[in-house]
């Protein structure tokens, strides 16, 4: 591991990430698309390789040595994740493919069993499509009504509107802990308490929060939390749905198949205990184990340190970008946001900005970032987005600012 002091040292951390040493278009790679997906340290890549070279077999099925070894590693990863988010028990941690699948699991398994006409599901205008579309589908199927909390011009949830929208009809409030566009960090604990006060359950979309901030599900008291491994140094194809045990026990399964059953007869089946009831079929074994390695990696850095590093970088970037003529940053000031900066420029379309930056070896994202309603709110079809992680440096922010000046020169 790279750091021995409690201050995070991105230059040392970069040594762990082989891809950061490659060039793009003959320029050093500056990777600022971390909100979409992060790069992987050697520790995670090695964990994946090691599983396939040393302990690979199917899990929970065999009584042979390799199957037992793979199962022990797979369940070990579940324990690490549980500890990372402070779940009461590893049984509250379900392996899924990604945040999207975690949210869909709740929408289908809990929603189809519990929602009726007259019930309401509350979301927000700053959600990623994966926390909008599943609820549209389930409300359509169950006859429940979908409502949403509007976003203020400066990128916060409108808490006055929330007061009116949260009622005894609200069965579930699903919101993101941190916006993947405007970067707003929402007051999760307060929102959960307000939802619980009217008897609603709460699902937190943790896709951006869990990789970047210390997260404690017991302190938040949320009922569900979904997040993705690939956004926190882990492999793609693996994600987590946390759910309070009692709720998971009461919910019917999402998918049927092997592993999720205790007994199958031609006349009917009985379900396995949680979390296995929700893990039908052969899971992403090596990916889950490598996610455990990613959790080890981040835990050793310390999530407080990760958050502090990003706060510092985003403050610096916020200042540097203010100097660029015609550039407008969307969302709140640097103190209330995570390490993501979405912006528009008068001189150029976001796709042109991204193309100019790409030629300089700088990877940013352009588009609606799977948050079309939020862009509609601002009267935009697209924005450019730079987002930071543990390996980004102020030097890279300087390179970003320089390249954005160049955008103005080319298009201005
Ligand atoms: N929610 C938020 C806030 C996100 O930023 C993302 C991805 O960018 C998702 C959900 C969906 O994540 P995944 O594509 O890994 O399911």
Short mmCIF file of C-alpha atoms and ligand atoms in Angstrom, two decimals:
data_model
loop_
_atom_site.label_atom_id
_atom_site.label_comp_id
_atom_site.label_asym_id
_atom_site.label_seq_id
_atom_site.Cartn_x
_atom_site.Cartn_y
_atom_site.Cartn_z
CA UNK A 1 0.00 0.00 0.00
CA UNK A 2 1.11 3.47 -0.80
CA UNK A 3 0.43 5.73 2.16
CA UNK A 4 1.76 5.44 5.64
CA UNK A 5 0.77 8.91 6.84
CA UNK A 6 -2.86 9.93 7.20
CA UNK A 7 -2.58 12.53 4.45
CA UNK A 8 -3.37 11.13 1.09
CA UNK A 9 -0.49 11.41 -1.38
CA UNK A 10 -1.84 11.21 -4.94
CA UNK A 11 1.60 11.07 -6.49
CA UNK A 12 2.46 7.90 -4.56
CA UNK A 13 -1.00 6.47 -5.18
CA UNK A 14 -0.52 6.86 -8.95
CA UNK A 15 2.25 4.25 -8.77
CA UNK A 16 -0.45 1.68 -7.98
CA UNK A 17 -2.44 2.44 -11.13
CA UNK A 18 -0.73 1.04 -14.24
CA UNK A 19 -3.10 2.72 -16.70
CA UNK A 20 -2.19 6.19 -15.42
CA UNK A 21 1.28 5.73 -16.86
CA UNK A 22 0.13 5.32 -20.44
CA UNK A 23 -0.09 8.03 -23.03
CA UNK A 24 -3.11 9.09 -25.08
CA UNK A 25 -2.63 10.79 -28.46
CA UNK A 26 1.06 11.06 -27.55
CA UNK A 27 0.24 13.04 -24.37
CA UNK A 28 0.27 11.93 -20.74
CA UNK A 29 -3.14 10.64 -19.72
CA UNK A 30 -5.08 12.93 -17.37
CA UNK A 31 -8.08 10.94 -16.30
CA UNK A 32 -10.94 13.16 -15.08
CA UNK A 33 -13.91 10.91 -15.80
CA UNK A 34 -14.05 9.25 -12.40
CA UNK A 35 -17.76 9.81 -11.87
CA UNK A 36 -18.40 7.48 -14.81
CA UNK A 37 -15.86 4.87 -13.66
CA UNK A 38 -12.57 4.88 -11.78
CA UNK A 39 -9.30 3.23 -12.70
CA UNK A 40 -8.03 0.12 -10.90
CA UNK A 41 -4.96 -0.25 -8.69
CA UNK A 42 -2.59 -3.16 -9.16
CA UNK A 43 -3.87 -4.63 -5.87
CA UNK A 44 -7.32 -5.09 -7.45
CA UNK A 45 -6.02 -6.29 -10.80
CA UNK A 46 -3.78 -8.80 -8.99
CA UNK A 47 -6.70 -10.02 -6.88
CA UNK A 48 -8.67 -10.78 -10.06
CA UNK A 49 -5.75 -12.63 -11.63
CA UNK A 50 -5.01 -14.49 -8.42
CA UNK A 51 -8.56 -15.82 -8.17
CA UNK A 52 -8.37 -17.27 -11.68
CA UNK A 53 -4.84 -18.61 -11.20
CA UNK A 54 -5.27 -20.05 -7.72
CA UNK A 55 -8.75 -20.42 -6.26
CA UNK A 56 -11.35 -20.31 -9.00
CA UNK A 57 -14.38 -22.60 -8.78
CA UNK A 58 -18.10 -22.07 -8.42
CA UNK A 59 -19.22 -20.94 -4.96
CA UNK A 60 -21.63 -22.48 -2.45
CA UNK A 61 -21.95 -25.61 -4.54
CA UNK A 62 -19.00 -27.93 -4.28
CA UNK A 63 -17.57 -29.80 -1.35
CA UNK A 64 -14.19 -29.87 -3.04
CA UNK A 65 -11.24 -27.79 -1.90
CA UNK A 66 -11.36 -25.11 -4.60
CA UNK A 67 -15.07 -24.48 -4.25
CA UNK A 68 -14.67 -24.07 -0.52
CA UNK A 69 -11.68 -21.75 -0.99
CA UNK A 70 -13.56 -19.62 -3.55
CA UNK A 71 -16.64 -19.51 -1.28
CA UNK A 72 -14.55 -18.41 1.68
CA UNK A 73 -13.02 -15.57 -0.39
CA UNK A 74 -16.40 -14.57 -1.82
CA UNK A 75 -18.04 -14.46 1.61
CA UNK A 76 -14.93 -12.72 2.96
CA UNK A 77 -15.51 -9.94 0.42
CA UNK A 78 -19.11 -9.63 1.63
CA UNK A 79 -17.84 -9.21 5.20
CA UNK A 80 -15.39 -6.50 4.08
CA UNK A 81 -18.15 -4.58 2.30
CA UNK A 82 -20.43 -4.89 5.33
CA UNK A 83 -17.72 -3.44 7.54
CA UNK A 84 -16.93 -0.68 5.02
CA UNK A 85 -20.49 0.69 5.18
CA UNK A 86 -21.02 -0.35 8.82
CA UNK A 87 -23.87 -2.78 8.12
CA UNK A 88 -25.03 -4.73 11.18
CA UNK A 89 -24.38 -8.01 9.40
CA UNK A 90 -22.95 -9.34 6.11
CA UNK A 91 -26.41 -10.83 5.56
CA UNK A 92 -27.55 -7.30 4.76
CA UNK A 93 -25.15 -7.13 1.80
CA UNK A 94 -26.34 -8.50 -1.54
CA UNK A 95 -24.01 -8.84 -4.51
CA UNK A 96 -25.60 -7.42 -7.66
CA UNK A 97 -24.10 -6.20 -10.94
CA UNK A 98 -24.20 -2.46 -10.24
CA UNK A 99 -26.21 0.37 -8.70
CA UNK A 100 -28.80 0.07 -11.46
CA UNK A 101 -29.45 -3.59 -10.66
CA UNK A 102 -29.62 -2.86 -6.92
CA UNK A 103 -32.30 -0.20 -7.44
CA UNK A 104 -34.22 -2.42 -9.86
CA UNK A 105 -34.11 -5.25 -7.31
CA UNK A 106 -35.86 -3.05 -4.75
CA UNK A 107 -38.27 -1.63 -7.34
CA UNK A 108 -39.36 -5.08 -8.53
CA UNK A 109 -39.11 -7.17 -5.36
CA UNK A 110 -40.34 -4.61 -2.82
CA UNK A 111 -42.32 -2.33 -5.15
CA UNK A 112 -44.39 -4.95 -6.93
CA UNK A 113 -45.30 -6.55 -3.59
CA UNK A 114 -46.09 -3.36 -1.68
CA UNK A 115 -47.24 -0.52 -3.95
CA UNK A 116 -50.92 0.07 -4.73
CA UNK A 117 -52.96 2.80 -6.41
CA UNK A 118 -53.00 5.81 -4.07
CA UNK A 119 -49.45 5.13 -2.85
CA UNK A 120 -46.64 7.50 -3.81
CA UNK A 121 -42.97 7.02 -4.57
CA UNK A 122 -40.88 10.15 -4.12
CA UNK A 123 -37.63 10.76 -6.03
CA UNK A 124 -35.75 13.97 -6.89
CA UNK A 125 -35.02 15.98 -9.98
CA UNK A 126 -31.27 15.41 -9.56
CA UNK A 127 -31.42 11.61 -9.91
CA UNK A 128 -29.45 9.51 -12.37
CA UNK A 129 -31.77 7.75 -14.83
CA UNK A 130 -31.19 4.51 -12.90
CA UNK A 131 -33.07 6.01 -9.94
CA UNK A 132 -35.87 7.40 -12.12
CA UNK A 133 -36.76 4.86 -14.80
CA UNK A 134 -37.24 1.79 -12.52
CA UNK A 135 -39.71 3.83 -10.44
CA UNK A 136 -41.55 5.03 -13.55
CA UNK A 137 -41.92 1.39 -14.64
CA UNK A 138 -43.03 0.12 -11.23
CA UNK A 139 -45.47 3.00 -10.65
CA UNK A 140 -46.97 2.34 -14.08
CA UNK A 141 -47.39 -1.35 -13.22
CA UNK A 142 -48.75 -0.92 -9.70
CA UNK A 143 -50.85 2.22 -10.19
CA UNK A 144 -48.75 4.14 -7.63
CA UNK A 145 -47.90 7.79 -8.33
CA UNK A 146 -44.37 9.06 -8.88
CA UNK A 147 -43.51 12.47 -7.43
CA UNK A 148 -40.23 14.34 -7.31
CA UNK A 149 -38.49 16.98 -5.24
CA UNK A 150 -37.41 19.91 -7.42
CA UNK A 151 -33.87 21.26 -7.49
CA UNK A 152 -33.14 24.93 -6.70
CA UNK A 153 -31.30 27.12 -9.25
CA UNK A 154 -28.03 26.64 -7.33
CA UNK A 155 -28.28 22.85 -7.30
CA UNK A 156 -29.76 21.96 -3.91
CA UNK A 157 -32.86 19.91 -3.18
CA UNK A 158 -35.80 22.20 -2.50
CA UNK A 159 -36.43 21.29 1.13
CA UNK A 160 -39.57 23.48 1.37
CA UNK A 161 -41.11 21.49 -1.45
CA UNK A 162 -40.04 18.29 0.31
CA UNK A 163 -42.17 19.35 3.28
CA UNK A 164 -45.25 19.35 1.01
CA UNK A 165 -44.28 16.24 -0.96
CA UNK A 166 -43.55 13.87 1.91
CA UNK A 167 -46.94 12.73 3.19
CA UNK A 168 -48.51 9.63 4.70
CA UNK A 169 -49.09 8.48 1.10
CA UNK A 170 -45.33 8.32 0.49
CA UNK A 171 -44.26 4.68 0.69
CA UNK A 172 -40.66 5.14 -0.42
CA UNK A 173 -38.28 8.08 -0.84
CA UNK A 174 -35.41 7.26 -3.23
CA UNK A 175 -32.65 9.87 -3.61
CA UNK A 176 -28.99 10.16 -4.38
CA UNK A 177 -26.54 10.94 -1.58
CA UNK A 178 -24.44 12.90 -4.05
CA UNK A 179 -25.30 14.23 -7.49
CA UNK A 180 -23.26 12.86 -10.38
CA UNK A 181 -23.65 16.19 -12.21
CA UNK A 182 -23.79 19.16 -9.87
CA UNK A 183 -21.91 17.28 -7.14
CA UNK A 184 -24.30 18.35 -4.36
CA UNK A 185 -23.86 16.28 -1.21
CA UNK A 186 -27.36 15.83 0.18
CA UNK A 187 -28.11 15.82 3.95
CA UNK A 188 -28.86 12.08 3.97
CA UNK A 189 -29.46 11.66 7.69
CA UNK A 190 -31.95 14.54 7.79
CA UNK A 191 -33.77 13.31 4.67
CA UNK A 192 -34.02 9.77 6.06
CA UNK A 193 -35.41 11.05 9.37
CA UNK A 194 -38.01 13.18 7.59
CA UNK A 195 -39.11 10.25 5.41
CA UNK A 196 -39.30 7.89 8.38
CA UNK A 197 -41.40 10.43 10.26
CA UNK A 198 -44.19 9.93 7.68
CA UNK A 199 -43.68 6.16 7.63
CA UNK A 200 -41.85 5.98 4.26
CA UNK A 201 -38.92 3.68 3.56
CA UNK A 202 -35.72 5.18 2.14
CA UNK A 203 -33.49 4.00 -0.66
CA UNK A 204 -30.22 5.89 -1.00
CA UNK A 205 -28.40 5.84 -4.33
CA UNK A 206 -24.82 5.63 -3.10
CA UNK A 207 -23.14 5.32 -6.51
CA UNK A 208 -21.23 8.56 -5.95
CA UNK A 209 -21.17 8.76 -2.16
CA UNK A 210 -19.73 5.35 -1.24
CA UNK A 211 -16.57 5.69 -3.38
CA UNK A 212 -15.84 9.23 -2.18
CA UNK A 213 -17.15 9.79 1.37
CA UNK A 214 -17.23 7.85 4.63
CA UNK A 215 -20.60 6.06 4.68
CA UNK A 216 -22.27 4.54 7.73
CA UNK A 217 -25.65 2.95 7.01
CA UNK A 218 -26.48 2.70 10.70
CA UNK A 219 -25.87 6.41 11.24
CA UNK A 220 -27.87 7.24 8.12
CA UNK A 221 -30.54 4.71 9.12
CA UNK A 222 -31.45 4.24 5.42
CA UNK A 223 -33.44 1.11 4.54
CA UNK A 224 -31.60 0.41 1.28
CA UNK A 225 -28.33 1.60 -0.23
CA UNK A 226 -27.13 0.73 -3.75
CA UNK A 227 -23.64 1.29 -5.17
CA UNK A 228 -21.25 0.05 -7.88
CA UNK A 229 -17.82 -1.56 -7.55
CA UNK A 230 -16.44 -0.03 -10.74
CA UNK A 231 -16.75 3.50 -9.35
CA UNK A 232 -14.60 2.69 -6.30
CA UNK A 233 -11.49 1.05 -7.78
CA UNK A 234 -13.23 -2.31 -8.15
CA UNK A 235 -14.04 -4.29 -11.29
CA UNK A 236 -17.10 -3.72 -13.44
CA UNK A 237 -19.92 -6.27 -13.20
CA UNK A 238 -20.15 -6.16 -9.41
CA UNK A 239 -22.18 -3.89 -7.16
CA UNK A 240 -23.94 -3.91 -3.83
CA UNK A 241 -27.44 -3.61 -2.52
CA UNK A 242 -27.53 -3.10 1.23
CA UNK A 243 -30.92 -3.63 2.88
CA UNK A 244 -32.06 -3.83 6.50
CA UNK A 245 -32.34 -7.49 7.34
CA UNK A 246 -35.98 -7.48 8.37
CA UNK A 247 -37.00 -5.86 5.08
CA UNK A 248 -34.94 -8.31 3.06
CA UNK A 249 -36.50 -11.21 4.94
CA UNK A 250 -39.99 -9.93 4.13
CA UNK A 251 -39.34 -9.19 0.46
CA UNK A 252 -40.05 -11.82 -2.19
CA UNK A 253 -37.13 -12.73 -4.49
CA UNK A 254 -36.34 -10.65 -7.58
CA UNK A 255 -35.12 -13.49 -9.83
CA UNK A 256 -35.58 -17.23 -9.56
CA UNK A 257 -32.98 -19.91 -10.26
CA UNK A 258 -30.13 -21.80 -8.68
CA UNK A 259 -28.71 -20.77 -5.29
CA UNK A 260 -31.66 -18.63 -4.26
CA UNK A 261 -33.73 -21.66 -3.20
CA UNK A 262 -33.77 -24.00 -0.22
CA UNK A 263 -35.94 -26.63 -1.86
CA UNK A 264 -37.54 -27.08 -5.28
CA UNK A 265 -40.45 -29.40 -6.05
CA UNK A 266 -42.39 -29.51 -9.27
CA UNK A 267 -45.28 -28.05 -7.33
CA UNK A 268 -43.38 -25.11 -5.83
CA UNK A 269 -40.20 -23.89 -4.14
CA UNK A 270 -38.96 -22.49 -0.83
CA UNK A 271 -36.43 -19.67 -0.72
CA UNK A 272 -32.90 -19.66 0.64
CA UNK A 273 -32.03 -17.36 3.53
CA UNK A 274 -30.86 -13.77 2.89
CA UNK A 275 -28.71 -12.62 1.19
CA UNK A 276 -28.67 -15.75 -1.01
CA UNK A 277 -32.41 -15.42 -1.73
CA UNK A 278 -31.46 -12.44 -3.90
CA UNK A 279 -28.41 -13.96 -5.64
CA UNK A 280 -29.91 -16.28 -8.26
CA UNK A 281 -27.44 -18.09 -10.51
CA UNK A 282 -23.65 -18.11 -10.54
CA UNK A 283 -22.48 -14.71 -9.27
CA UNK A 284 -19.54 -12.58 -10.42
CA UNK A 285 -17.15 -14.53 -8.19
CA UNK A 286 -13.75 -13.08 -9.07
CA UNK A 287 -15.23 -9.58 -9.35
CA UNK A 288 -16.77 -9.79 -5.87
CA UNK A 289 -13.45 -10.94 -4.41
CA UNK A 290 -11.61 -8.14 -6.23
CA UNK A 291 -14.18 -5.65 -4.90
CA UNK A 292 -13.06 -6.86 -1.47
CA UNK A 293 -9.50 -5.90 -2.48
CA UNK A 294 -10.76 -2.44 -3.57
CA UNK A 295 -12.45 -2.01 -0.19
CA UNK A 296 -9.16 -2.94 1.52
CA UNK A 297 -7.34 -0.41 -0.64
CA UNK A 298 -9.72 2.46 0.14
CA UNK A 299 -9.93 1.51 3.83
CA UNK A 300 -6.18 1.68 4.13
CA UNK A 301 -6.18 5.15 2.58
CA UNK A 302 -9.01 6.14 4.91
CA UNK A 303 -12.30 7.47 3.56
CA UNK A 304 -11.96 10.70 5.57
CA UNK A 305 -8.66 11.27 3.77
CA UNK A 306 -10.21 10.40 0.39
CA UNK A 307 -12.99 12.95 0.98
CA UNK A 308 -10.54 15.61 2.23
CA UNK A 309 -8.31 15.16 -0.81
CA UNK A 310 -11.23 15.57 -3.20
CA UNK A 311 -12.54 18.58 -1.29
CA UNK A 312 -9.17 20.24 -1.65
CA UNK A 313 -8.93 19.42 -5.36
CA UNK A 314 -12.43 20.60 -6.14
CA UNK A 315 -11.81 23.88 -4.31
CA UNK A 316 -8.66 24.38 -6.32
CA UNK A 317 -10.40 23.47 -9.58
CA UNK A 318 -13.31 25.75 -8.73
CA UNK A 319 -10.89 28.68 -8.37
CA UNK A 320 -8.92 27.89 -11.49
CA UNK A 321 -12.05 27.51 -13.63
CA UNK A 322 -13.45 30.87 -12.47
CA UNK A 323 -10.69 32.54 -14.51
CA UNK A 324 -11.93 31.09 -17.78
CA UNK A 325 -14.07 33.52 -19.75
CA UNK A 326 -17.64 32.40 -20.47
CA UNK A 327 -17.38 29.27 -18.31
CA UNK A 328 -20.21 28.57 -15.89
CA UNK A 329 -20.01 25.85 -13.23
CA UNK A 330 -23.35 24.19 -12.47
CA UNK A 331 -24.45 23.62 -8.89
CA UNK A 332 -23.33 24.70 -5.43
CA UNK A 333 -20.08 26.26 -4.28
CA UNK A 334 -17.06 24.10 -3.50
CA UNK A 335 -17.95 23.56 0.17
CA UNK A 336 -21.14 21.59 -0.45
CA UNK A 337 -20.04 19.36 -3.29
CA UNK A 338 -18.01 16.26 -3.93
CA UNK A 339 -15.19 16.03 -6.48
CA UNK A 340 -17.28 16.64 -9.56
CA UNK A 341 -17.57 19.81 -11.63
CA UNK A 342 -20.05 20.07 -14.47
CA UNK A 343 -19.83 23.22 -16.56
CA UNK A 344 -20.85 24.89 -19.80
CA UNK A 345 -18.94 27.40 -21.91
CA UNK A 346 -20.29 30.18 -24.10
CA UNK A 347 -17.70 29.50 -26.78
CA UNK A 348 -18.18 25.77 -27.34
CA UNK A 349 -20.59 22.85 -27.14
CA UNK A 350 -19.68 20.29 -24.41
CA UNK A 351 -18.81 17.69 -27.06
CA UNK A 352 -16.37 20.12 -28.71
CA UNK A 353 -14.84 20.89 -25.32
CA UNK A 354 -14.38 17.17 -24.65
CA UNK A 355 -12.84 16.65 -28.12
CA UNK A 356 -10.29 19.45 -27.66
CA UNK A 357 -9.39 18.13 -24.20
CA UNK A 358 -9.10 14.58 -25.50
CA UNK A 359 -6.53 15.73 -28.02
CA UNK A 360 -4.52 16.98 -25.01
CA UNK A 361 -4.80 13.57 -23.31
CA UNK A 362 -7.45 14.82 -20.86
CA UNK A 363 -10.47 12.55 -20.40
CA UNK A 364 -13.67 14.32 -19.33
CA UNK A 365 -17.30 13.49 -20.03
CA UNK A 366 -19.73 15.44 -22.18
CA UNK A 367 -23.47 14.87 -22.52
CA UNK A 368 -26.39 14.65 -20.12
CA UNK A 369 -24.57 12.18 -17.83
CA UNK A 370 -27.74 10.05 -17.55
CA UNK A 371 -29.44 12.96 -15.80
CA UNK A 372 -31.64 14.46 -18.49
CA UNK A 373 -34.27 15.88 -16.11
CA UNK A 374 -31.59 17.81 -14.22
CA UNK A 375 -30.28 19.25 -17.50
CA UNK A 376 -33.85 20.12 -18.50
CA UNK A 377 -34.15 21.96 -15.18
CA UNK A 378 -31.24 24.18 -16.25
CA UNK A 379 -32.48 24.51 -19.84
CA UNK A 380 -29.48 22.55 -21.12
CA UNK A 381 -29.17 19.48 -23.31
CA UNK A 382 -25.62 18.73 -22.24
CA UNK A 383 -22.73 19.81 -20.04
CA UNK A 384 -19.03 19.03 -19.75
CA UNK A 385 -17.94 17.28 -16.56
CA UNK A 386 -14.55 16.87 -14.90
CA UNK A 387 -14.47 14.56 -11.89
CA UNK A 388 -11.67 13.69 -9.51
CA UNK A 389 -10.42 10.76 -7.47
CA UNK A 390 -7.61 9.72 -5.17
CA UNK A 391 -4.93 9.81 -7.88
CA UNK A 392 -5.67 13.26 -9.32
CA UNK A 393 -3.35 16.18 -8.61
CA UNK A 394 -3.43 19.99 -8.67
CA UNK A 395 -1.01 19.75 -11.54
CA UNK A 396 -3.70 17.94 -13.54
CA UNK A 397 -6.22 20.64 -12.64
CA UNK A 398 -3.73 23.20 -14.02
CA UNK A 399 -3.56 21.19 -17.25
CA UNK A 400 -7.37 21.15 -17.39
CA UNK A 401 -7.54 24.94 -16.94
CA UNK A 402 -4.92 25.50 -19.62
CA UNK A 403 -6.79 23.26 -22.07
CA UNK A 404 -10.05 25.12 -21.35
CA UNK A 405 -8.34 28.42 -22.16
CA UNK A 406 -7.35 26.76 -25.40
CA UNK A 407 -11.00 25.90 -26.08
CA UNK A 408 -11.77 29.63 -25.87
CA UNK A 409 -8.88 30.40 -28.23
CA UNK A 410 -10.08 27.85 -30.78
CA UNK A 411 -13.80 28.68 -30.62
CA UNK A 412 -13.89 32.13 -29.04
N1 LIG B 1 -26.52 6.65 -9.69
C1 LIG B 1 -25.59 7.60 -9.81
C2 LIG B 1 -25.66 8.80 -8.91
C3 LIG B 1 -24.57 7.46 -10.74
O1 LIG B 1 -23.63 8.39 -10.84
C4 LIG B 1 -24.53 6.30 -11.54
C5 LIG B 1 -23.51 6.14 -12.59
O2 LIG B 1 -22.92 7.09 -13.04
C6 LIG B 1 -25.53 5.32 -11.38
C7 LIG B 1 -26.50 5.53 -10.44
C8 LIG B 1 -25.56 4.07 -12.18
O3 LIG B 1 -24.44 3.30 -11.91
P1 LIG B 1 -24.22 1.93 -12.71
O4 LIG B 1 -24.17 2.31 -14.17
O5 LIG B 1 -22.92 1.42 -12.20
O6 LIG B 1 -25.37 1.06 -12.40
#
